[in-house]
XYZ file of C-alpha atoms in Angstrom:
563
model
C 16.300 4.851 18.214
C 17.532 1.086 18.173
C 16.499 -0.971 15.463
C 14.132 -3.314 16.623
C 12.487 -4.543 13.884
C 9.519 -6.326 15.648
C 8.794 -2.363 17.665
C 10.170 -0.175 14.723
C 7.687 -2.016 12.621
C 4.460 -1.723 14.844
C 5.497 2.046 15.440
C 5.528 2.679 11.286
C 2.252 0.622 10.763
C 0.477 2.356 13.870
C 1.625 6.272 12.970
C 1.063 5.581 8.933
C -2.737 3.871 9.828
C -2.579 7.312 11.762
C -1.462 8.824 8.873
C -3.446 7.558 6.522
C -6.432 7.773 8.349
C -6.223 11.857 8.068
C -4.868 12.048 4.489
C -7.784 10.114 3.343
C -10.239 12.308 5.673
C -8.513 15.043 3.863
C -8.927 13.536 0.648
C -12.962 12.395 1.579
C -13.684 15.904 1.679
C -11.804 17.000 -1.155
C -13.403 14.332 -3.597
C -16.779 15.125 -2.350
C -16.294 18.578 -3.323
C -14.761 17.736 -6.613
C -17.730 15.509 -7.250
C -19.707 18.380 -7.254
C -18.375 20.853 -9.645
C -16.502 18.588 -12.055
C -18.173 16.838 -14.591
C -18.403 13.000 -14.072
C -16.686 12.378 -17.538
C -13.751 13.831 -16.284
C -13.242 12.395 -13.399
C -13.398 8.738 -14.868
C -10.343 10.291 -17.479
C -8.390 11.262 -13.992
C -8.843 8.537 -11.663
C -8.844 5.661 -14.098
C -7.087 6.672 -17.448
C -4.023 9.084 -15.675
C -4.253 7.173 -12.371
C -3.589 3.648 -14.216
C -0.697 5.081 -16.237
C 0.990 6.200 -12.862
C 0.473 2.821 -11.709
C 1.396 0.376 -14.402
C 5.041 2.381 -14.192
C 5.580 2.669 -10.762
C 4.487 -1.614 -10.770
C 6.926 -2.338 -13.733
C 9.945 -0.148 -12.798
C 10.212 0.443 -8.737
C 7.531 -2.914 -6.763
C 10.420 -5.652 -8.035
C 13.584 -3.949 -7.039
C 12.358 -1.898 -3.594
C 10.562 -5.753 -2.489
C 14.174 -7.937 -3.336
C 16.482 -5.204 -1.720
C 14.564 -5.401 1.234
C 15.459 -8.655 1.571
C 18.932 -7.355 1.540
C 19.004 -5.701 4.528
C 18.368 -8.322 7.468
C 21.616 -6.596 8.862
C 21.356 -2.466 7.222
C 25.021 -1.767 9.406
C 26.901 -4.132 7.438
C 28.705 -1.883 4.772
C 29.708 -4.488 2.015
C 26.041 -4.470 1.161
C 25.054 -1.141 0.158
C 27.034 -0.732 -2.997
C 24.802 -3.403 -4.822
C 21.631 -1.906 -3.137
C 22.163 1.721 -4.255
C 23.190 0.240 -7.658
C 19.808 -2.062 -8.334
C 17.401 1.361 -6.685
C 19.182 3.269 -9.462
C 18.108 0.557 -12.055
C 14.306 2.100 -11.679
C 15.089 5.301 -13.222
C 16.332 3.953 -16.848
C 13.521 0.647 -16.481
C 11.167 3.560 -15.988
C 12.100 5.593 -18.899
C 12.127 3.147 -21.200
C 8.637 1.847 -20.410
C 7.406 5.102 -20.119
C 8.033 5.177 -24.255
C 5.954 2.282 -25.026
C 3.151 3.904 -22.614
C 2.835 6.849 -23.430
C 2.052 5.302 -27.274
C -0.224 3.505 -26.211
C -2.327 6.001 -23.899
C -1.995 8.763 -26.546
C -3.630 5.947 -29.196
C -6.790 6.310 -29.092
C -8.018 3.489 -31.181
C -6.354 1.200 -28.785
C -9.025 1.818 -26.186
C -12.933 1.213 -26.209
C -13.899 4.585 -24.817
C -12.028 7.443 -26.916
C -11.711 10.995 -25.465
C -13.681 13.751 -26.485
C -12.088 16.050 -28.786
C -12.636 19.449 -26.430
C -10.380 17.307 -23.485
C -7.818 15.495 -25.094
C -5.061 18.524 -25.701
C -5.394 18.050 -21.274
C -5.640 14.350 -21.567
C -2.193 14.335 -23.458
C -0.666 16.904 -21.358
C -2.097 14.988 -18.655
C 0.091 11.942 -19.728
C 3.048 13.434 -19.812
C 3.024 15.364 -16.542
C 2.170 11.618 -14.955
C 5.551 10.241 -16.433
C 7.529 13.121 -15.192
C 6.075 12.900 -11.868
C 7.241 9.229 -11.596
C 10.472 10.460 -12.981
C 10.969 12.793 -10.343
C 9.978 10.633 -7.598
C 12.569 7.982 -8.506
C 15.389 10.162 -8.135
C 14.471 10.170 -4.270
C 14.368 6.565 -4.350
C 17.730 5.689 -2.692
C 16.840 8.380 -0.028
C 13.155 6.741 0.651
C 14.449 3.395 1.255
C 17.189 4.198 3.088
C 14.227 5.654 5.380
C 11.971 3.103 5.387
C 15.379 0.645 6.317
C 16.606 2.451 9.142
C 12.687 3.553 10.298
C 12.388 7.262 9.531
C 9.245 6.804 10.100
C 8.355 10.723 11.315
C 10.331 11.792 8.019
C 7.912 9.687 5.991
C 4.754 11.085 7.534
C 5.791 14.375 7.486
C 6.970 13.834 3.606
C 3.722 11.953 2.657
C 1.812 15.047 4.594
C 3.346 17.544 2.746
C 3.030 15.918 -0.424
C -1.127 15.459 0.382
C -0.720 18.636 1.643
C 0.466 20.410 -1.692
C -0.991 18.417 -4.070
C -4.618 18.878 -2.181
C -4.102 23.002 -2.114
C -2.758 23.020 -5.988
C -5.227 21.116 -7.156
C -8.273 22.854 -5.520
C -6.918 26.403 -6.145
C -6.677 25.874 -9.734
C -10.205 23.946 -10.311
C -11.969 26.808 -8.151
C -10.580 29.057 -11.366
C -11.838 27.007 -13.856
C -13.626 23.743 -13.218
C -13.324 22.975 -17.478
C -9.702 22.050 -16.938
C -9.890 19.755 -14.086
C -7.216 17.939 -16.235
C -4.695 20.633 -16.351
C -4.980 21.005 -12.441
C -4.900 17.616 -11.925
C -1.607 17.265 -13.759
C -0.076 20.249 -12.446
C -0.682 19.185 -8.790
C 0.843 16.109 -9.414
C 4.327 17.381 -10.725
C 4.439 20.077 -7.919
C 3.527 17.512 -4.485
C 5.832 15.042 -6.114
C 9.128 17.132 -6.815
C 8.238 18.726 -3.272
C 8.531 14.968 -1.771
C 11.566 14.424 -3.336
C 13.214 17.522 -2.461
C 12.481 16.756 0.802
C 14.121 13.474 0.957
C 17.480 15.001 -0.354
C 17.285 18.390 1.857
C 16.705 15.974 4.917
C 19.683 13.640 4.414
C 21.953 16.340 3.897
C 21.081 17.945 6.929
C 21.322 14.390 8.494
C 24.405 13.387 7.367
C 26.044 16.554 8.109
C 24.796 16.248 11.863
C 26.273 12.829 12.147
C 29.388 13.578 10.517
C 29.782 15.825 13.528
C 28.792 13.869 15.924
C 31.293 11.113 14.595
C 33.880 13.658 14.507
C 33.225 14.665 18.673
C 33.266 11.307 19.097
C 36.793 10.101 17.029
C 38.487 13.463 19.099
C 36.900 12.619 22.298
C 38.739 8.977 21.677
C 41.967 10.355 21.115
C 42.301 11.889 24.504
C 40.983 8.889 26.392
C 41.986 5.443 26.573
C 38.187 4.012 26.340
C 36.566 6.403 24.447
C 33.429 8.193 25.476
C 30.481 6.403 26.276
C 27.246 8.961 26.035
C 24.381 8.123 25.088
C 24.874 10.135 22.058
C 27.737 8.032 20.835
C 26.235 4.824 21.671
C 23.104 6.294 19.419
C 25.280 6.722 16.611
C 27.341 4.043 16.916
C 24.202 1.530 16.856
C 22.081 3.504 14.292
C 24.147 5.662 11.740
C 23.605 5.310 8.355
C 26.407 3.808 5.843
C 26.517 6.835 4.501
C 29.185 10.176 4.675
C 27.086 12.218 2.304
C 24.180 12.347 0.074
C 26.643 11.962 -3.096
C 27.232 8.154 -1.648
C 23.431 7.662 -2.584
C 24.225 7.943 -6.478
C 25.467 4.897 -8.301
C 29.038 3.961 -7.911
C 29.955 6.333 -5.733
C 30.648 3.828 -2.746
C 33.624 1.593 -2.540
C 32.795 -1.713 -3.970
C 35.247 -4.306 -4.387
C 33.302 -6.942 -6.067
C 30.969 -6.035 -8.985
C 28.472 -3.545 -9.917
C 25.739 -5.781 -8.806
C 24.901 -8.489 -7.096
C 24.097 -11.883 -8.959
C 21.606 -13.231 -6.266
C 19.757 -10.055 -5.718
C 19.284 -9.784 -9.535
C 17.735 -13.380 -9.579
C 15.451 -11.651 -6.835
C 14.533 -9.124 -8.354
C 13.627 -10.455 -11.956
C 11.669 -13.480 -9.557
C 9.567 -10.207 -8.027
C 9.504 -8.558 -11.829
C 7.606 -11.498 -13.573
C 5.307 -11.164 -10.169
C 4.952 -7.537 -10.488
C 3.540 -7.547 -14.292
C 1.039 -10.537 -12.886
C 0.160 -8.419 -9.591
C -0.651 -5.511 -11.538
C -2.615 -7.364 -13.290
C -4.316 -8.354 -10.645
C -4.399 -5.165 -8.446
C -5.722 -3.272 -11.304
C -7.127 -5.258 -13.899
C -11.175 -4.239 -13.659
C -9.377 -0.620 -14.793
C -7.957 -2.486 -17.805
C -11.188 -4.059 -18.844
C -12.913 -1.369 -18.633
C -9.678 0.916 -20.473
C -9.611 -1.715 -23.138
C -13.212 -2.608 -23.640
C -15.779 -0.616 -24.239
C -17.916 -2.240 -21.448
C -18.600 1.326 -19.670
C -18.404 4.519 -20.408
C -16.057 7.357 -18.785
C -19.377 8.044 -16.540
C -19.684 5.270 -15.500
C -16.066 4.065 -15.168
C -16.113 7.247 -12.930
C -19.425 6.266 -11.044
C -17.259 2.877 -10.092
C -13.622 4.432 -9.417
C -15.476 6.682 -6.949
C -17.323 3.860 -4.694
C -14.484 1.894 -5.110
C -12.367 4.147 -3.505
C -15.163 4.264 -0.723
C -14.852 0.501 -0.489
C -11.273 0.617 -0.545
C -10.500 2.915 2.277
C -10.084 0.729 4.585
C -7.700 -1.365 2.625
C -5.735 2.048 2.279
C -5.412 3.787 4.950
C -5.051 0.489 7.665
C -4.141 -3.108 5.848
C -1.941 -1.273 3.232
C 0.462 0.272 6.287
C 0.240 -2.981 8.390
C 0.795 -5.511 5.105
C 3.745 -3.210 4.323
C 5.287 -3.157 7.574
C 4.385 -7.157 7.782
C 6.431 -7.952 4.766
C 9.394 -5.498 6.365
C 9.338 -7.103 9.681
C 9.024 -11.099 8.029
C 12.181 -10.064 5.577
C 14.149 -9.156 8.181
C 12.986 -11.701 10.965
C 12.967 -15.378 8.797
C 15.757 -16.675 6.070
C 14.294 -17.042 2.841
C 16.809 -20.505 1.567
C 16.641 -22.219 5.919
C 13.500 -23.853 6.427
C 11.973 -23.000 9.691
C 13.033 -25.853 12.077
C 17.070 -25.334 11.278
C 15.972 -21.531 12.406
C 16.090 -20.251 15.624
C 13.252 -21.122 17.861
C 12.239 -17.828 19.475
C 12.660 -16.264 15.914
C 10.327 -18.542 14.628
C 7.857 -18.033 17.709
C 7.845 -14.558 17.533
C 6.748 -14.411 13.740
C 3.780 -17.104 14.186
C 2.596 -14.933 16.912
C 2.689 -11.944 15.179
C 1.447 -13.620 11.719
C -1.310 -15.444 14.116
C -2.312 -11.432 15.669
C -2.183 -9.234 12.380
C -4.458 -12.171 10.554
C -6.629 -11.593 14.039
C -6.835 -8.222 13.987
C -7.259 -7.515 9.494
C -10.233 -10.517 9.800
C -11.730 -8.767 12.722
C -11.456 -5.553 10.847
C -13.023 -6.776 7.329
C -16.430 -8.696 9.230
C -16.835 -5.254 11.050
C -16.698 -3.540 7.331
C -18.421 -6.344 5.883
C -21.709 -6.116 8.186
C -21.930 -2.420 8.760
C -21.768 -1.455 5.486
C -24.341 -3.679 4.253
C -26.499 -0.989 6.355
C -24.619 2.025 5.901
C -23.521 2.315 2.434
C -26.309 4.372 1.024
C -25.585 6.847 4.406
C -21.729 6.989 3.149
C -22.892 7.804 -0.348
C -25.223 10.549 -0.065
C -22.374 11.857 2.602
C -20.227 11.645 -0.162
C -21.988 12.920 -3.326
C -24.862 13.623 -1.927
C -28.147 12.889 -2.944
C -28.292 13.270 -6.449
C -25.157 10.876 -6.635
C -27.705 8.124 -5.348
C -30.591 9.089 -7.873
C -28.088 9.384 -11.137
C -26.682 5.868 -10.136
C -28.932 3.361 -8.438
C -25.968 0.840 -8.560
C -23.786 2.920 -6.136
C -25.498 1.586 -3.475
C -25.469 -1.905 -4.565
C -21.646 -1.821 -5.485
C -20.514 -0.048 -2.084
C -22.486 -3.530 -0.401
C -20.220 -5.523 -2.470
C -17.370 -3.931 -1.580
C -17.847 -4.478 2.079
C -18.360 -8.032 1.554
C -14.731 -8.013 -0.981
C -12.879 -6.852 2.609
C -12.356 -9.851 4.440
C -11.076 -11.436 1.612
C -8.806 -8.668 0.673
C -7.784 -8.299 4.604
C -6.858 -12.107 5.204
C -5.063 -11.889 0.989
C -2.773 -9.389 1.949
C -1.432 -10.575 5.088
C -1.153 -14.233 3.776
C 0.669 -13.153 0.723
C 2.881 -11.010 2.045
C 4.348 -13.307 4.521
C 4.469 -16.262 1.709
C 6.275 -13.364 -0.499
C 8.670 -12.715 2.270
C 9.347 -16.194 3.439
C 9.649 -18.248 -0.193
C 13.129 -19.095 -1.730
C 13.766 -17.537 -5.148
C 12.994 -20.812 -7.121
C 9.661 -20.456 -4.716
C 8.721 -16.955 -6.417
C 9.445 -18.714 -10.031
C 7.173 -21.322 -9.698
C 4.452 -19.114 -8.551
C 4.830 -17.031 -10.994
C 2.944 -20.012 -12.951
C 0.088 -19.491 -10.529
C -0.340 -15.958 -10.283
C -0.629 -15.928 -14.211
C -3.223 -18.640 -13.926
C -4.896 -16.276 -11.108
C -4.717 -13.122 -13.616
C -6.224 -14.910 -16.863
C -8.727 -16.232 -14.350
C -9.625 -12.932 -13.608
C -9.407 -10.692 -16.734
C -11.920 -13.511 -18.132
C -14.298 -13.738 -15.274
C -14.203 -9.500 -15.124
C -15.014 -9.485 -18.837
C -18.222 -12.473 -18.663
C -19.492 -11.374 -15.907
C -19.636 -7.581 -16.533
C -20.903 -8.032 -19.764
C -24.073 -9.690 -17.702
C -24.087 -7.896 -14.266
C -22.369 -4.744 -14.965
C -20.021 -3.218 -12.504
C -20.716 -5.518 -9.962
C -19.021 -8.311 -11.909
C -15.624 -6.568 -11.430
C -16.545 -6.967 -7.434
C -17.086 -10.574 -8.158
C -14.447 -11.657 -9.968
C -11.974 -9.801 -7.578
C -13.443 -12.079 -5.090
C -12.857 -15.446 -6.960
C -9.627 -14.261 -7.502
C -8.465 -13.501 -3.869
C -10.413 -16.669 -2.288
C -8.010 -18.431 -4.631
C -5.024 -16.795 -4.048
C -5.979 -17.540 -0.306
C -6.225 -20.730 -0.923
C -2.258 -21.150 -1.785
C -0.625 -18.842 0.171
C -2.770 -20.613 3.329
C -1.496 -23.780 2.268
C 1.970 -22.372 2.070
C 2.017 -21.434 5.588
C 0.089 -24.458 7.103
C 2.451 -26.655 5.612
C 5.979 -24.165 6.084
C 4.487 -24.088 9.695
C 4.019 -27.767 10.107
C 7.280 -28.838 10.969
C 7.293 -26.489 14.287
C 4.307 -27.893 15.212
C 2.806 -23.741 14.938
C -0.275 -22.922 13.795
C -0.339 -18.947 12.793
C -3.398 -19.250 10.288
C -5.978 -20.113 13.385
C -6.116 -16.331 13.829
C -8.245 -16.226 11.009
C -10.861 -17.747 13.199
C -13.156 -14.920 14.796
C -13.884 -14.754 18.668
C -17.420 -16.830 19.587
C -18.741 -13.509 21.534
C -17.289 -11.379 18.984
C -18.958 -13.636 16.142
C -22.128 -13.272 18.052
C -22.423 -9.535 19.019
C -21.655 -8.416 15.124
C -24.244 -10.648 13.716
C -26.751 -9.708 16.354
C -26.096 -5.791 15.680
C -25.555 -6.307 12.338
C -29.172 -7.662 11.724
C -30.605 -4.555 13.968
C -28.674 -1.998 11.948
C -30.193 -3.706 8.692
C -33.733 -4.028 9.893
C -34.063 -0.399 11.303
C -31.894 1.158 7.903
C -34.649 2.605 5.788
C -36.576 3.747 8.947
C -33.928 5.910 10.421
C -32.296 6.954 7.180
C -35.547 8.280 5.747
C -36.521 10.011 9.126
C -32.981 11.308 9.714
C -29.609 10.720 8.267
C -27.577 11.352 12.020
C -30.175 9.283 14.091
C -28.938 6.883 11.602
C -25.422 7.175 12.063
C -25.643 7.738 15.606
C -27.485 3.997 15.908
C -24.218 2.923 14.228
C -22.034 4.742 16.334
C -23.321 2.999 19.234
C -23.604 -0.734 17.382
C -19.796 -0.301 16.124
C -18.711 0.825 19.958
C -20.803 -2.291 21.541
C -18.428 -4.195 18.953
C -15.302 -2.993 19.364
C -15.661 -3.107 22.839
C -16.369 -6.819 22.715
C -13.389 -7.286 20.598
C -11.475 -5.650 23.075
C -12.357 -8.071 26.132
C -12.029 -10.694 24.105
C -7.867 -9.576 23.163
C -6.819 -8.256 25.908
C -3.794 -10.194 25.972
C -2.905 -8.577 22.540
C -4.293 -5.005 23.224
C -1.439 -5.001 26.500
C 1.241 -6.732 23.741
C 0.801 -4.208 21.077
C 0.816 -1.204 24.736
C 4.023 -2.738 25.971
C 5.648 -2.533 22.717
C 4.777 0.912 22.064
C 6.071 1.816 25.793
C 9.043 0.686 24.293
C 9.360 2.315 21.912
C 9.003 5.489 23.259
């Protein structure tokens, strides 16, 4: 495989959407069983207590390092480099442990939060707390290894990694609830340990057998060279030659172990790192601060806080399993394509083309994506529900329904946020990232206040709204950003925000039908209902289709290519 960065990173966004797509089919299924036989109280300690330990970690130790040593690696094959790389991925391990203290304090204290746990589950809820540390523990030590896949575009080892990891975590976890549905806890935590140390075995088992093959071939290669004047020229060689790792064996992946003349790290990527640090407290924040209110406060109870984390994870699936891969694999192919410290006109031109056009197509295709969420699930969100839970999920809660609505309309803005902030992340200088550091506190304050007011008088539904306000602003700057980076090449990227006329036209025209014959079909039959849909979404998409052609046969081409 060569490493074109503009096909490597449309393969990885189109087999982890792929990906993603089935491990959250997977997970649908599981959840709705789960929903079933474990008590809602429970599930609003695992999926917002646990899950929001796991993540304030991972954000404070691992996002700021693994987003600044990307930007490292414009050119992966050039050796000097990787010394200071493995170095600063090794930096998460201790960064993690010694938050991890402070945490763990704090989630075992229960007077710190506004909804304490029951007596009969906290021995699990504890236990529960520590299995999430070692988990993350764990899956650092495997961080060199991921990265050095996600670099050089393993992408079939990380899908097959990220399977197995669904894979065993899904199978633990059921097998042990099935025993005894009172310590959903214990199984949770369990599965968690077990899929993550099997992920991270994986990564090391992998790159020794790697390494080991290309030592050989390098080997065939250096005694094929010695008995000719010009060497071999296979298409073997010329395979390794172009793509081989910097790497003679797995113990080269620990820190120190490669040659480095210079110093243990490197005094710019530090600066870039503590720039994406300051972020990463503010963006976690951001990503999960309605779980913090409602950790902190004692707004909602763990039923209800359950009740939410459940249709938001309905309303978030599409953010998961399709703008998560592509904003990833955006920022990958925008750190690797522009210079952070040229401005765009000193670049060169077809560079510069070639990201506008692809900025200009992903904002075209996430926008087209969120107004197809946001209008069919203004009609189908009771349908996904009682799918989901079933029907006494809708009678318990008459909110789900309104919340899931809500969540539709949150998609466009979360589609168009992630793309637009992920290019201004990948494009800004370092003195860039400080200064909006300034904003993106502003944006979290902003938010934490409006999720508090406007809770307190709508209920859930004011977390909904406030992540709105928050987004539309943080639109709002990283669009200027662009428009005015862009300027100066006379490029305008952000007009793929702008929907097709026919598309515009055949959504809001289905849209309106869907809403206007919901109760009758859904009260008469729940598959007449989603077969309507069906047909709606397919008159839609196909519409879309005509009206892209040009970038439907782009996006063919380039997987031709590929393959």
């Amino acid at each position: 495989m060569s490493r074109n960065v503009l096909k490597s990173s449309i393969h990885s966004a189109s087999i982890n959407i792929i990906f993603q797509i089935m491990c959250r089919c997977i997970t649908f299924v599981i959840n709705s069983f789960v929903i079933r036989i474990v008590d809602r109280e429970v599930l609003g300690i695992m999926n917002v207590r646990l899950l929001l330990l796991e993540s304030t970690l991972a954000f404070l130790s691992r996002e700021a390092i693994r987003r600044a040593t990307l930007s490292s690696t414009a050119n992966p094959h050039e050796k000097h480099i990787w010394p200071h790389i493995i170095n600063q991925l090794w930096l998460s391990l201790p960064i993690y442990c010694v938050f991890s203290v402070p945490c763990l304090y704090i989630w075992f204290n229960q007077s710190i939060f506004g909804s304490p746990i029951a007596d009969a589950l906290y021995d699990q809820y504890k236990f529960g707390c520590i299995c999430i540390v070692i988990s993350g523990i764990v899956e650092l030590l495997a961080e060199p290894q991921v990265f050095v896949a996600q670099v050089f575009c393993f992408v079939k080892l990380r899908v097959l990694l990220d399977t197995l990891n669904i894979f065993v975590r899904s199978t633990l976890f059921i097998t042990l609830v099935l025993r005894d549905p009172n310590q959903a806890i214990f199984a949770f935590s369990i599965a968690q340990v077990c899929s993550t140390a099997t992920f991270a075995i994986g990564y090391y088992v992998y790159f020794v057998y790697y390494i080991d093959r290309l030592n050989k071939v390098k080997g065939d290669k250096k005694r094929a060279a010695d008995k000719t004047d010009d060497g071999p020229d296979t298409d073997e060689t010329k395979s390794v030659s172009n793509d081989s790792i910097p790497f003679n064996s797995v113990k080269q992946m620990l820190p120190g172990c490669l040659e480095n003349s210079g110093t243990v790290f490197n005094e710019n990527l530090q600066t870039l790192v503590l720039s994406f640090f300051k972020q990463g407290i503010l963006k976690q924040v951001l990503t999960e601060g309605e779980k913090y209110v409602m950790t902190i406060s004692p707004i909602l109870t763990f039923a209800q806080q359950a009740t939410y984390d459940i249709v938001n994870n309905l309303g978030s699936l599409a953010a998961r399993f399709v703008f998560r891969p592509i904003e990833e694999n955006s920022y990958f192919y925008f750190t690797q394509t522009l210079s952070r410290d040229i401005p765009l006109k000193q670049q060169p031109r077809d560079k510069v083309e070639q990201a506008s056009t692809v900025l200009y197509n992903l904002l075209k295709v996430v926008t087209s994506i969120g107004l197809i969420g946001m209008v069919f699930g203004q009609s189908f969100s009771k349908t996904v529900l009682t799918l989901y839970g079933g029907s006494r999920f809708i009678e318990d809660d008459g909110l789900s329904v309104t919340l899931l609505q809500w969540h539709a309309v949150a998609i466009v803005l979360l589609a168009i946020n992630g793309i637009c902030e992920g290019y201004m992340f990948a494009a800004m200088r370092s003195t860039e990232l400080d200064r909006y550091n300034y904003y993106m506190g502003f944006f979290s304050i902003t938010f934490l206040f409006l999720s508090y007011q406007l809770t307190s008088f709508l209920g859930p539904v004011g977390f909904i709204l406030a992540n709105c306000t928050n987004m539309f602003l943080r639109i709002i700057f990283s669009g200027r950003y662009i428009r005015k980076q862009y300027q100066s090449v006379d490029l305008k990227p952000l007009d793929g925000i702008i929907p097709n006329k026919l598309f515009a036209i055949t959504l809001t025209v289905l849209g309106i039908t869907c809403k206007i014959l919901e109760n009758r079909l859904f009260h008469h039959s729940i598959w007449a209902h989603i077969f309507v849909g069906a047909i709606c979404f397919a008159c839609t998409a196909g519409v879309w289709s005509y009206e892209n052609q040009t970038l439907i046969r782009s996006y063919i081409l380039n997987r031709r290519k590929i393959q």
